[in-house]
Short mmCIF file of C-alpha atoms and ligand atoms in Angstrom, two decimals:
data_model
loop_
_atom_site.label_atom_id
_atom_site.label_comp_id
_atom_site.label_asym_id
_atom_site.label_seq_id
_atom_site.Cartn_x
_atom_site.Cartn_y
_atom_site.Cartn_z
CA MET A 1 -17.31 67.23 144.97
CA ALA A 2 -19.61 66.67 147.67
CA PRO A 3 -18.42 64.09 150.01
CA HIS A 4 -20.86 60.99 150.19
CA LYS A 5 -23.13 60.30 152.41
CA LYS A 6 -22.66 57.29 155.20
CA GLU A 7 -25.20 54.53 154.51
CA ILE A 8 -25.74 51.32 156.62
CA SER A 9 -25.98 47.98 154.56
CA ALA A 10 -27.57 45.30 157.15
CA SER A 11 -26.05 42.08 156.54
CA MET A 12 -29.28 39.71 156.49
CA MET A 13 -27.54 36.13 156.62
CA CYS A 14 -27.25 37.11 160.32
CA SER A 15 -30.79 37.96 160.82
CA ASP A 16 -32.78 35.12 162.05
CA LEU A 17 -35.65 34.57 160.41
CA VAL A 18 -38.09 33.87 163.07
CA ASN A 19 -38.41 37.88 163.66
CA LEU A 20 -37.67 38.67 160.11
CA LYS A 21 -40.77 41.11 159.81
CA GLU A 22 -40.02 42.88 163.22
CA THR A 23 -36.55 43.11 162.40
CA LEU A 24 -37.30 44.94 159.36
CA LYS A 25 -39.67 47.31 161.05
CA ILE A 26 -36.93 48.25 163.11
CA PHE A 27 -34.52 48.97 160.53
CA GLU A 28 -37.18 50.95 158.61
CA ASP A 29 -37.70 52.81 161.45
CA GLU A 30 -34.12 53.62 161.78
CA GLY A 31 -33.43 54.32 158.22
CA VAL A 32 -31.27 51.64 157.31
CA GLU A 33 -30.17 52.36 153.83
CA HIS A 34 -29.47 49.02 152.32
CA LEU A 35 -30.10 45.30 152.91
CA HIS A 36 -26.83 43.48 152.12
CA ILE A 37 -27.34 40.13 150.79
CA ASP A 38 -24.83 37.41 150.89
CA MET A 39 -25.39 35.26 147.84
CA MET A 40 -22.75 32.34 148.12
CA ASP A 41 -22.75 29.41 145.65
CA GLY A 42 -20.24 26.99 147.65
CA THR A 43 -18.16 27.31 144.63
CA PHE A 44 -16.40 30.48 144.89
CA VAL A 45 -16.73 30.49 148.78
CA PRO A 46 -16.73 27.72 150.95
CA ASN A 47 -20.36 28.33 151.94
CA PHE A 48 -23.88 28.52 150.80
CA GLY A 49 -25.97 31.93 150.86
CA LEU A 50 -29.03 33.93 150.35
CA GLY A 51 -30.61 32.75 147.07
CA VAL A 52 -33.32 33.93 144.74
CA ASP A 53 -36.47 32.98 146.54
CA TYR A 54 -35.63 34.44 149.87
CA ILE A 55 -34.74 37.91 147.65
CA ARG A 56 -38.16 37.59 146.58
CA SER A 57 -39.55 37.28 149.76
CA LEU A 58 -37.88 39.77 151.13
CA ARG A 59 -39.08 42.07 148.46
CA GLU A 60 -42.67 41.73 149.91
CA LEU A 61 -41.82 42.45 153.02
CA THR A 62 -40.01 45.39 153.04
CA SER A 63 -38.71 48.24 149.97
CA ILE A 64 -35.69 49.18 151.64
CA PRO A 65 -33.02 48.79 148.74
CA LEU A 66 -30.92 45.40 148.27
CA ASP A 67 -26.93 45.64 148.56
CA LEU A 68 -26.58 42.24 146.54
CA HIS A 69 -23.43 40.80 147.10
CA MET A 70 -22.76 37.95 144.60
CA MET A 71 -20.31 35.88 145.69
CA ILE A 72 -20.46 33.38 142.85
CA LYS A 73 -18.65 32.12 139.90
CA ASP A 74 -19.61 33.59 136.64
CA PRO A 75 -22.35 36.21 137.74
CA GLU A 76 -22.83 37.53 134.13
CA TYR A 77 -24.95 34.37 133.49
CA LYS A 78 -27.11 34.58 136.31
CA PHE A 79 -28.60 38.64 136.53
CA GLN A 80 -31.88 37.55 135.25
CA TRP A 81 -32.28 35.22 138.08
CA VAL A 82 -32.44 37.68 140.68
CA GLY A 83 -34.93 40.59 139.86
CA ILE A 84 -32.54 43.56 140.07
CA LYS A 85 -33.80 46.72 141.14
CA GLU A 86 -32.49 50.49 139.86
CA THR A 87 -32.45 51.51 143.58
CA ASP A 88 -29.78 48.21 144.31
CA ILE A 89 -26.26 47.96 144.91
CA VAL A 90 -24.85 44.65 142.89
CA SER A 91 -21.06 43.40 143.60
CA ILE A 92 -19.47 41.11 141.59
CA HIS A 93 -16.35 39.73 142.67
CA TYR A 94 -12.68 40.84 140.25
CA GLU A 95 -11.66 36.70 141.02
CA SER A 96 -15.49 35.48 139.92
CA THR A 97 -15.22 35.78 136.51
CA PHE A 98 -12.32 35.84 133.25
CA GLN A 99 -14.34 38.81 131.82
CA VAL A 100 -15.10 41.39 134.34
CA GLN A 101 -15.42 44.14 132.52
CA ARG A 102 -18.00 42.68 130.31
CA ALA A 103 -19.93 41.11 133.57
CA LEU A 104 -20.02 44.95 134.49
CA ASP A 105 -21.54 45.85 130.87
CA TYR A 106 -24.25 42.95 131.23
CA LEU A 107 -24.97 44.84 134.29
CA GLN A 108 -25.48 48.10 132.94
CA PRO A 109 -28.96 47.76 131.62
CA PHE A 110 -30.61 47.10 135.11
CA GLY A 111 -29.97 50.50 136.04
CA CYS A 112 -28.56 49.58 139.44
CA LYS A 113 -25.36 50.33 141.14
CA ARG A 114 -22.45 48.29 140.06
CA PHE A 115 -19.74 47.76 142.49
CA LEU A 116 -16.48 45.67 142.45
CA ALA A 117 -15.46 43.62 145.28
CA ILE A 118 -12.12 42.72 146.27
CA ASN A 119 -10.80 40.46 148.17
CA PRO A 120 -7.87 41.31 151.05
CA ALA A 121 -5.10 39.76 148.54
CA THR A 122 -6.47 41.18 145.94
CA PRO A 123 -4.46 43.99 144.41
CA VAL A 124 -5.56 47.73 144.40
CA TYR A 125 -3.97 48.23 140.56
CA ASP A 126 -6.67 45.61 139.43
CA LEU A 127 -9.08 48.24 140.14
CA GLU A 128 -7.67 50.81 137.38
CA GLU A 129 -8.47 49.45 134.32
CA VAL A 130 -12.29 48.91 135.53
CA LEU A 131 -12.60 52.97 136.99
CA ASP A 132 -15.01 54.00 134.29
CA TYR A 133 -17.41 51.02 134.50
CA ILE A 134 -18.04 51.15 138.16
CA ASP A 135 -20.31 53.33 140.97
CA GLY A 136 -18.41 51.91 143.60
CA ILE A 137 -15.97 49.34 145.18
CA ASN A 138 -17.04 46.55 147.76
CA LEU A 139 -13.69 46.12 149.87
CA LEU A 140 -13.68 43.13 152.13
CA MET A 141 -12.45 43.18 155.19
CA VAL A 142 -11.95 39.98 155.64
CA ASN A 143 -12.33 36.43 153.53
CA PRO A 144 -15.34 36.28 152.30
CA GLY A 145 -18.05 33.46 152.95
CA PHE A 146 -18.71 33.85 156.70
CA ALA A 147 -20.12 36.03 159.31
CA GLY A 148 -18.46 36.90 162.35
CA GLN A 149 -14.83 36.70 161.44
CA LYS A 150 -11.58 38.89 162.07
CA ILE A 151 -10.34 41.57 160.49
CA VAL A 152 -7.66 40.99 158.08
CA PRO A 153 -5.47 43.52 159.48
CA SER A 154 -4.05 44.58 155.95
CA THR A 155 -6.82 45.75 154.89
CA ILE A 156 -7.12 49.20 156.73
CA LYS A 157 -3.89 50.58 155.13
CA LYS A 158 -5.64 49.08 152.01
CA ALA A 159 -8.30 50.94 152.42
CA GLU A 160 -6.06 54.29 152.55
CA LYS A 161 -4.41 52.58 149.21
CA VAL A 162 -7.63 52.51 147.84
CA MET A 163 -8.94 56.06 148.21
CA GLN A 164 -5.26 57.57 147.19
CA LEU A 165 -5.98 55.51 144.42
CA LEU A 166 -9.25 57.27 143.66
CA LYS A 167 -7.86 60.81 144.07
CA GLU A 168 -4.85 59.93 141.38
CA LYS A 169 -7.26 58.79 138.97
CA ASN A 170 -9.98 61.51 139.44
CA HIS A 171 -12.37 58.99 140.10
CA GLU A 172 -13.54 60.57 143.96
CA ASN A 173 -17.10 60.11 142.59
CA VAL A 174 -16.59 55.92 143.20
CA ILE A 175 -18.19 54.97 146.53
CA VAL A 176 -16.11 53.00 149.00
CA GLU A 177 -18.14 50.22 150.85
CA VAL A 178 -16.63 48.31 153.66
CA ASP A 179 -17.57 44.49 154.36
CA GLY A 180 -16.69 42.20 157.00
CA ASN A 181 -15.99 42.65 161.01
CA ILE A 182 -17.07 46.33 160.70
CA THR A 183 -17.12 46.98 164.48
CA LEU A 184 -17.38 50.35 165.97
CA GLU A 185 -13.74 51.02 166.04
CA HIS A 186 -13.36 50.03 162.67
CA ALA A 187 -16.24 51.77 161.34
CA SER A 188 -14.90 54.88 162.64
CA THR A 189 -11.91 54.47 161.27
CA LEU A 190 -12.67 53.65 157.95
CA SER A 191 -15.26 56.10 157.99
CA LYS A 192 -12.41 58.85 158.83
CA ILE A 193 -10.14 56.96 155.73
CA GLY A 194 -12.99 57.70 153.35
CA ALA A 195 -15.56 54.47 153.12
CA SER A 196 -19.25 55.28 153.06
CA VAL A 197 -21.16 52.48 153.22
CA PHE A 198 -20.99 50.22 156.35
CA VAL A 199 -22.16 46.43 156.26
CA ALA A 200 -23.51 45.84 159.80
CA GLY A 201 -22.80 42.18 160.80
CA MET A 202 -22.33 39.70 163.58
CA SER A 203 -19.60 42.69 165.04
CA SER A 204 -22.11 45.71 165.55
CA LEU A 205 -25.82 44.95 164.51
CA PHE A 206 -26.37 41.63 165.21
CA LYS A 207 -25.01 41.52 168.82
CA GLY A 208 -27.54 40.69 171.52
CA ASP A 209 -31.17 39.72 171.01
CA ILE A 210 -33.82 42.00 169.05
CA ASN A 211 -34.22 44.31 171.75
CA LYS A 212 -30.78 46.08 171.11
CA TYR A 213 -30.99 46.59 167.07
CA ALA A 214 -32.15 49.86 167.52
CA TYR A 215 -29.69 51.09 169.62
CA ASN A 216 -26.35 48.79 168.12
CA LEU A 217 -27.43 50.82 164.92
CA GLU A 218 -27.65 54.25 166.42
CA MET A 219 -24.17 53.56 167.94
CA LEU A 220 -22.67 52.64 164.49
CA ARG A 221 -24.60 55.63 162.95
CA LYS A 222 -22.70 57.71 165.80
CA ALA A 223 -19.54 56.08 164.71
CA ILE A 224 -19.56 56.50 160.81
CA ASN A 225 -20.54 60.03 161.05
CA ASN A 226 -17.95 60.75 163.77
C1 DX5 B 1 -18.72 38.30 154.62
C2 DX5 B 1 -19.91 38.86 154.44
C3 DX5 B 1 -20.62 39.88 155.08
C4 DX5 B 1 -20.44 39.44 157.15
C5 DX5 B 1 -20.11 40.51 157.40
O1 DX5 B 1 -18.55 37.46 153.71
O2 DX5 B 1 -20.19 39.35 153.23
O3 DX5 B 1 -21.43 40.40 154.80
O4 DX5 B 1 -22.19 39.35 157.36
O5 DX5 B 1 -20.20 40.75 158.87
P1 DX5 B 1 -19.66 40.22 160.00
O6 DX5 B 1 -18.07 40.29 159.95
O7 DX5 B 1 -19.91 41.76 161.23
O8 DX5 B 1 -20.48 39.46 160.51
ZN1 ZN B 2 -20.99 40.50 152.05
#
């Protein structure tokens, strides 16, 4: 199987609203593949985040596909609210519902890419029974809920374990996304391990003011294609 293309997903919770249009123009010019949308309900994670109206407005401003990271409880009953498109990625968390496989089934009619998100302490073997029902894994390198956190160190080793599992189970078609504290250094390490979607937040892209974003993206692009 050909290796997955290396892609960037810009974390919109880090983007200021004042310069939103200009920021999106830079992302389009730089070929950013996805916009990462952290949806948070104040229950599954201790924060509130980007919601339905924000998503609707964003769709009017750009056609870059969305990478919807649903950090919400019982997401299977809320998919309808969001306006999911076929070109989107949708991640749901292993711990966010008692019926993960059913939730993944409910996602199927939307035609989007279905990802399962796992927290730093979620055992890798939890993935085994759902490999047939997912297109990707969103591997959290931090505990979800906030931008600008430090990596949980054990997650690098865990990324290796995930790749090993995919190989053993003949599921190398499954995409691995990494989310949280993706610095240039972590991006480069994780790319070598086999990750292919990189969430760009405070640790890489949103450093300095808007004039730095294009440069920051080019640096990240270099790091992931090393
Ligand atoms: C963590 C969020 C991320 C965050 C990642 O809960 O899911 O999207 O913005 O970017 P950093 O850690 O670099 O700010
Ligand atoms: Zn996220």
